[in-house]
CSV table of N, CA and C in Angstrom, one decimal:
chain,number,residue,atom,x,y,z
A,1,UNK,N,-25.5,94.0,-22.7
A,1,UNK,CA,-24.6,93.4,-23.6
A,1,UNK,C,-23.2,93.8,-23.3
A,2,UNK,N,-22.3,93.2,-23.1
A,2,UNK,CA,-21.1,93.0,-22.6
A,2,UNK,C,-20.0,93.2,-23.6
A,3,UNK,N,-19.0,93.8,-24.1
A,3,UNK,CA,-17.6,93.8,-25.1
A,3,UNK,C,-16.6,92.7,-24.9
A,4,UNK,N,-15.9,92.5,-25.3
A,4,UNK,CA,-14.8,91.5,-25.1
A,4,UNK,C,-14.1,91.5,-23.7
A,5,UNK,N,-13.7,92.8,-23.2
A,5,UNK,CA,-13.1,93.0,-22.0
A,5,UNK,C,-14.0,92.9,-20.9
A,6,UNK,N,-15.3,92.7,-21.0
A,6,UNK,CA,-16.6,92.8,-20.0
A,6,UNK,C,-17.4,94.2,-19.8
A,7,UNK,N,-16.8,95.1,-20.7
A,7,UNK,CA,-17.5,96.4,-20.3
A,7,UNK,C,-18.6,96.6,-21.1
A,8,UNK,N,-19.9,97.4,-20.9
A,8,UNK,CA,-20.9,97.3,-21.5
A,8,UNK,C,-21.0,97.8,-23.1
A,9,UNK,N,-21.7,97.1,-24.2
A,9,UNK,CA,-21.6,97.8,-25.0
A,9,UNK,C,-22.0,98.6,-25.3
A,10,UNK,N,-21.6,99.7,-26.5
A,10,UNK,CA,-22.5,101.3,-26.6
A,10,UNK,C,-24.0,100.7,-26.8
A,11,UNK,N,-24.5,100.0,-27.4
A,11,UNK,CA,-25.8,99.6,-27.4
A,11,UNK,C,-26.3,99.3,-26.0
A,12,UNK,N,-25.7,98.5,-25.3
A,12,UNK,CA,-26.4,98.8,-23.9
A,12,UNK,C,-26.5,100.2,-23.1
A,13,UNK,N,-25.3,101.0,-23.4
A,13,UNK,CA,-25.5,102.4,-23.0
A,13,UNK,C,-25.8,103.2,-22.8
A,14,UNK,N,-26.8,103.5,-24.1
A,14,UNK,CA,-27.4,105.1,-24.5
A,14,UNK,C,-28.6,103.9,-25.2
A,15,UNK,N,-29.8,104.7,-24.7
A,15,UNK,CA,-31.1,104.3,-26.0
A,15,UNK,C,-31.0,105.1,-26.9
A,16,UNK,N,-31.1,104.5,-27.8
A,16,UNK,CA,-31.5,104.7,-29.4
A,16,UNK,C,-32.1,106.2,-29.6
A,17,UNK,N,-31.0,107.1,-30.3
A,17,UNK,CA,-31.0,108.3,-30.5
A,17,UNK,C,-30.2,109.3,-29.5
A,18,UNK,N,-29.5,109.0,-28.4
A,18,UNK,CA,-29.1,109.5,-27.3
A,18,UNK,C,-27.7,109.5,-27.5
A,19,UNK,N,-27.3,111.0,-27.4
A,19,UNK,CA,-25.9,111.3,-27.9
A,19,UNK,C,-24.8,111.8,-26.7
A,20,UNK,N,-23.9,111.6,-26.8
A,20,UNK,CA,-22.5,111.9,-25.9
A,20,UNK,C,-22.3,113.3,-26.7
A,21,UNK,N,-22.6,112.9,-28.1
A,21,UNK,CA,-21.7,114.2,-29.2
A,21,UNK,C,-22.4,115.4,-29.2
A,22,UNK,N,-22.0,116.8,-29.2
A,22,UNK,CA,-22.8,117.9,-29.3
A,22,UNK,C,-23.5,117.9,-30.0
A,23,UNK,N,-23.0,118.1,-31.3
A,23,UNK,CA,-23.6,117.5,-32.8
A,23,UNK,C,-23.9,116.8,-33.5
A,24,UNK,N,-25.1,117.0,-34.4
A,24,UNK,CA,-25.7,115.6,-35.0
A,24,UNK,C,-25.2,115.5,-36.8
A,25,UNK,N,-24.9,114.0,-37.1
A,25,UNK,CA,-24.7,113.9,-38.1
A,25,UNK,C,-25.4,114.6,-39.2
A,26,UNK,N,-24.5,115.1,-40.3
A,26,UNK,CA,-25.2,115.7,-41.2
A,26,UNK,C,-24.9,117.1,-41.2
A,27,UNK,N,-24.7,117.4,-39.7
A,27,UNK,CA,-24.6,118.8,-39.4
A,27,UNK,C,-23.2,119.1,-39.8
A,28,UNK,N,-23.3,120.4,-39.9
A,28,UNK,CA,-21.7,120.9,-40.6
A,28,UNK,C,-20.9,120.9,-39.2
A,29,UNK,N,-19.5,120.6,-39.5
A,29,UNK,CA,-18.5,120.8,-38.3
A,29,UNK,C,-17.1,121.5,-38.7
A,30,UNK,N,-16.8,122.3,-38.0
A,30,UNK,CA,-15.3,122.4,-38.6
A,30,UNK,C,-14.2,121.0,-38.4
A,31,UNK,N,-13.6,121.2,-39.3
A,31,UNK,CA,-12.7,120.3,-39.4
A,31,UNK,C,-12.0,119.6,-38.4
A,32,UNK,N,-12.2,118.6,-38.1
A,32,UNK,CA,-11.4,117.5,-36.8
A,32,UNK,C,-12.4,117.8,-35.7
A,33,UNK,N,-13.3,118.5,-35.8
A,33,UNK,CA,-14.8,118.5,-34.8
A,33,UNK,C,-14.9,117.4,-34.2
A,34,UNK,N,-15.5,116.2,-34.6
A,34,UNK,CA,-15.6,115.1,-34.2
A,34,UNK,C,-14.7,114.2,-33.9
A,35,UNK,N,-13.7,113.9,-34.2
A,35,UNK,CA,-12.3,113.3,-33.4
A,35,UNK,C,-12.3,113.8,-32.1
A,36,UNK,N,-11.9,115.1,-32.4
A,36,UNK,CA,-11.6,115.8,-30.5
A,36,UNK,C,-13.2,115.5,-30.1
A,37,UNK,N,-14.4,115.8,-29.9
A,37,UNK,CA,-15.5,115.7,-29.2
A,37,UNK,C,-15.4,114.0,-29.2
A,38,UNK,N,-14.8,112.9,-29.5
A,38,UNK,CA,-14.8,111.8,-29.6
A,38,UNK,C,-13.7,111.6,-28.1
A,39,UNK,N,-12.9,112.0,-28.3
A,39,UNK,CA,-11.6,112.0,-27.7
A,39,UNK,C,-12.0,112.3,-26.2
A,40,UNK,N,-12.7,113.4,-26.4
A,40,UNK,CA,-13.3,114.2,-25.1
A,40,UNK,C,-14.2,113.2,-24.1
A,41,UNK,N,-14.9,112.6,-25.4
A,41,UNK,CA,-16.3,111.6,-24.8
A,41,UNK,C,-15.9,110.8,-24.4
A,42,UNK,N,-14.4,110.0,-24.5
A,42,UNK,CA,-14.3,108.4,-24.3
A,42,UNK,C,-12.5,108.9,-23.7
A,43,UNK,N,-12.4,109.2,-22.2
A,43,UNK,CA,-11.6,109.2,-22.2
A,43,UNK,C,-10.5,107.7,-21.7
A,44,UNK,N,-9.3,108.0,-22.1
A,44,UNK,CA,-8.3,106.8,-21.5
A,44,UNK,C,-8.0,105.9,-23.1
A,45,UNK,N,-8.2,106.9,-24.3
A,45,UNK,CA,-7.6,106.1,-25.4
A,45,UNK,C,-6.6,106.2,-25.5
A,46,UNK,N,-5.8,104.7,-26.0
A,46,UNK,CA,-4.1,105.0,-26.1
A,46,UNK,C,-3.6,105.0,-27.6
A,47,UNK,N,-4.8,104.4,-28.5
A,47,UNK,CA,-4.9,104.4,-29.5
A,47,UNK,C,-4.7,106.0,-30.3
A,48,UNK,N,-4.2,106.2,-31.9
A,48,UNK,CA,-4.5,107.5,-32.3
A,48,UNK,C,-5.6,107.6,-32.8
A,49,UNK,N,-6.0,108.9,-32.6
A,49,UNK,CA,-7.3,109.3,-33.3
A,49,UNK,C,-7.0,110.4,-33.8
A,50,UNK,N,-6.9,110.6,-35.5
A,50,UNK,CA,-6.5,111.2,-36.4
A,50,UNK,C,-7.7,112.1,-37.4
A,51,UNK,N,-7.7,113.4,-37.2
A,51,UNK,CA,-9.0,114.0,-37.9
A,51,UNK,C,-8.8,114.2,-39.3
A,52,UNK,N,-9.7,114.2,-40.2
A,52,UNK,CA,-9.2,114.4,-41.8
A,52,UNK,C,-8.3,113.1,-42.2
A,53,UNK,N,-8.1,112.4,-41.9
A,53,UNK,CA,-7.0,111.2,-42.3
A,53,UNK,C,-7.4,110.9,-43.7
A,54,UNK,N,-6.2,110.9,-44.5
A,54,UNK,CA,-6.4,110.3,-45.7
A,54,UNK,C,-6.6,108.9,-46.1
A,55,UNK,N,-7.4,108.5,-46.6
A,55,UNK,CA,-7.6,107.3,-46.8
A,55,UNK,C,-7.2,106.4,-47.8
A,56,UNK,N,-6.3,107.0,-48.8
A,56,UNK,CA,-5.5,106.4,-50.0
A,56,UNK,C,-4.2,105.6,-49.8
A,57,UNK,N,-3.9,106.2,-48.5
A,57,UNK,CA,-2.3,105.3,-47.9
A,57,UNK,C,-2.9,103.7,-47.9
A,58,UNK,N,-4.2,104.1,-47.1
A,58,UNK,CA,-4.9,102.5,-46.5
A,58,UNK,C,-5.0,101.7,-47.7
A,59,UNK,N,-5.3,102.1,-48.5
A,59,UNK,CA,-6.3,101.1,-49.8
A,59,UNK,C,-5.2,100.8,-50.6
A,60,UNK,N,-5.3,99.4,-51.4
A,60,UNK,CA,-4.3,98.9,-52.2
A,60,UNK,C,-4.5,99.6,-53.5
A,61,UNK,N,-5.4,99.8,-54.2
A,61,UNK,CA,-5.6,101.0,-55.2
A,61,UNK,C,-5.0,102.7,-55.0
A,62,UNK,N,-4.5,102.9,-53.7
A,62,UNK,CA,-4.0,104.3,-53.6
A,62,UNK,C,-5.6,105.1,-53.9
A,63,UNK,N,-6.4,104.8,-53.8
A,63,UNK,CA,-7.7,105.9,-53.4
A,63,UNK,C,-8.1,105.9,-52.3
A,64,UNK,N,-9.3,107.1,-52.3
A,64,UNK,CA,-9.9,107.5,-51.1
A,64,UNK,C,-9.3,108.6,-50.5
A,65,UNK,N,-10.5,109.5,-50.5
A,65,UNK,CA,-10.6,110.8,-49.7
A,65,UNK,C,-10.3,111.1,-48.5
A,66,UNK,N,-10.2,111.8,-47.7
A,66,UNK,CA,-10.2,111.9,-46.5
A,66,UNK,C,-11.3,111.1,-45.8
A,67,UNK,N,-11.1,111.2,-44.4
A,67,UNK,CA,-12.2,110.5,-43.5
A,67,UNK,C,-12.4,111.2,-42.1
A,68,UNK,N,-13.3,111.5,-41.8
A,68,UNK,CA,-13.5,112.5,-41.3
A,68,UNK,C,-12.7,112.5,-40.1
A,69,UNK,N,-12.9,111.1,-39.2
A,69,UNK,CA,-11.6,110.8,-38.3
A,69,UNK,C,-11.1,109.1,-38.7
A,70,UNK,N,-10.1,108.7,-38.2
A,70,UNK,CA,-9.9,107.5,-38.1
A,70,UNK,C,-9.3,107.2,-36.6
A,71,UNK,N,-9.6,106.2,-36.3
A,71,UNK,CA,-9.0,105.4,-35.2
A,71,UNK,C,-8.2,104.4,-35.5
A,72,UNK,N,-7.2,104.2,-34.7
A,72,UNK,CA,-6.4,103.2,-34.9
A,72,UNK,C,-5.7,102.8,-33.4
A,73,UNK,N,-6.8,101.7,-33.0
A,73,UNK,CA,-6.5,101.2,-31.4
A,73,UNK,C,-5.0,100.6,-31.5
A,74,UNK,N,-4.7,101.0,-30.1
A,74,UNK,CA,-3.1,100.5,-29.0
A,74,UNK,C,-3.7,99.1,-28.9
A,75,UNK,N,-4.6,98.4,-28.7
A,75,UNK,CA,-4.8,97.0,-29.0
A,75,UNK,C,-6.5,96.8,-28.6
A,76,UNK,N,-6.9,95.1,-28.3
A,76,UNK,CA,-8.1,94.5,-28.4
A,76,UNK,C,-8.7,95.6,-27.4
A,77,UNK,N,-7.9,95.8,-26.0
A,77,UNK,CA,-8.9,96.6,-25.3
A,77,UNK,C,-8.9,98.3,-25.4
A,78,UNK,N,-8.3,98.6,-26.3
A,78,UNK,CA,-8.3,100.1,-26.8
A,78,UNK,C,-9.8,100.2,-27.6
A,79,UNK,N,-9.8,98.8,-28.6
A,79,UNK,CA,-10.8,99.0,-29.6
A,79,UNK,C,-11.8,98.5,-29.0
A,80,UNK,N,-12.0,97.7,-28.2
A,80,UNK,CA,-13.2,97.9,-26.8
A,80,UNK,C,-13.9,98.9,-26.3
A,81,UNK,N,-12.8,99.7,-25.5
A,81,UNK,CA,-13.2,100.7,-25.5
A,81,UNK,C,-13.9,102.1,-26.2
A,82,UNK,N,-12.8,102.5,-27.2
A,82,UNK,CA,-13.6,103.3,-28.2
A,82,UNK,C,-15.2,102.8,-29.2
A,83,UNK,N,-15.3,101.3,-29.5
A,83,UNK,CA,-16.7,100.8,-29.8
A,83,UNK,C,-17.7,101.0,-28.7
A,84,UNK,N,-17.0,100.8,-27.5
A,84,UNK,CA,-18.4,100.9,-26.2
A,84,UNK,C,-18.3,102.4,-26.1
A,85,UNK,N,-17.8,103.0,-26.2
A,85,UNK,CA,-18.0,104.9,-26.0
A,85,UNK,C,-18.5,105.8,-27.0
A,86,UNK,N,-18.0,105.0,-28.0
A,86,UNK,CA,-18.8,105.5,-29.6
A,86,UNK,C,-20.0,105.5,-29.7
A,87,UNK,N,-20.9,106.9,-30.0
A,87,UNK,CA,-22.1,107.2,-30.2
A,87,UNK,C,-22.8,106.0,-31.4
A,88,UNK,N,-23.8,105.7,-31.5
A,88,UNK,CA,-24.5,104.7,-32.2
A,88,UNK,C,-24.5,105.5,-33.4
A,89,UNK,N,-24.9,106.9,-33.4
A,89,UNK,CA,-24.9,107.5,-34.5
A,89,UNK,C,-24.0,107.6,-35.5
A,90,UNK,N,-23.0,107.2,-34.9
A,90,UNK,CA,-21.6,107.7,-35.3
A,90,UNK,C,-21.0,106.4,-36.0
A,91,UNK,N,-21.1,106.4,-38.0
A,91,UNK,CA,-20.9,104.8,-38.2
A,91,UNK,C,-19.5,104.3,-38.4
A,92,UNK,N,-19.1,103.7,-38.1
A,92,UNK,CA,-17.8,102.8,-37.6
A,92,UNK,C,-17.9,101.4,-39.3
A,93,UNK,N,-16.6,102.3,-40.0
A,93,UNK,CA,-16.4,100.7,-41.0
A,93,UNK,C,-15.0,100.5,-40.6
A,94,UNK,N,-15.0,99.2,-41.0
A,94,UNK,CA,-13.5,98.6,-40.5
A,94,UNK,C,-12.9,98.0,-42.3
């Protein structure tokens, strides 16, 4: 299965349960753990990847907690990339 830019998707990548990330969800990390191990896994993002990001700026209510990381792609083929490199495990809301 193919992404927008032609590169494969993480579903085509890794079978089901097969991780890039050291760590498995659930498991305790220190803080910004998974951003950087993300960063590390998928290199050539131009986009930021921000650990702890607050999430109350985002929302028109002014709530919401932190988030563990957030992404915010340089454009269509930033967010390409980081979806095809992103662990399955790892859930992605938009």
């Amino acid at each position: 299965m193919a992404g927008p830019d032609g590169t494969p998707s993480r579903l085509a990548e890794r079978p089901r349960g097969a991780s890039a990330l050291s760590t498995l969800p659930g498991m305790r990390r220190e803080p910004g753990a998974l951003a950087a191990e993300l960063a590390r896994a998928i290199p050539g993002l131009r986009g930021s990847l921000a650990a702890d990001a607050p999430m109350a700026p985002l929302s028109w209510f002014r709530t919401g907690g932190p988030a563990e990381f957030l992404f915010t792609p340089a454009g269509e083929a930033d967010l390409a990339l980081f979806l095809a490199g992103c662990p399955a495990e790892v859930p992605v809301l938009v």
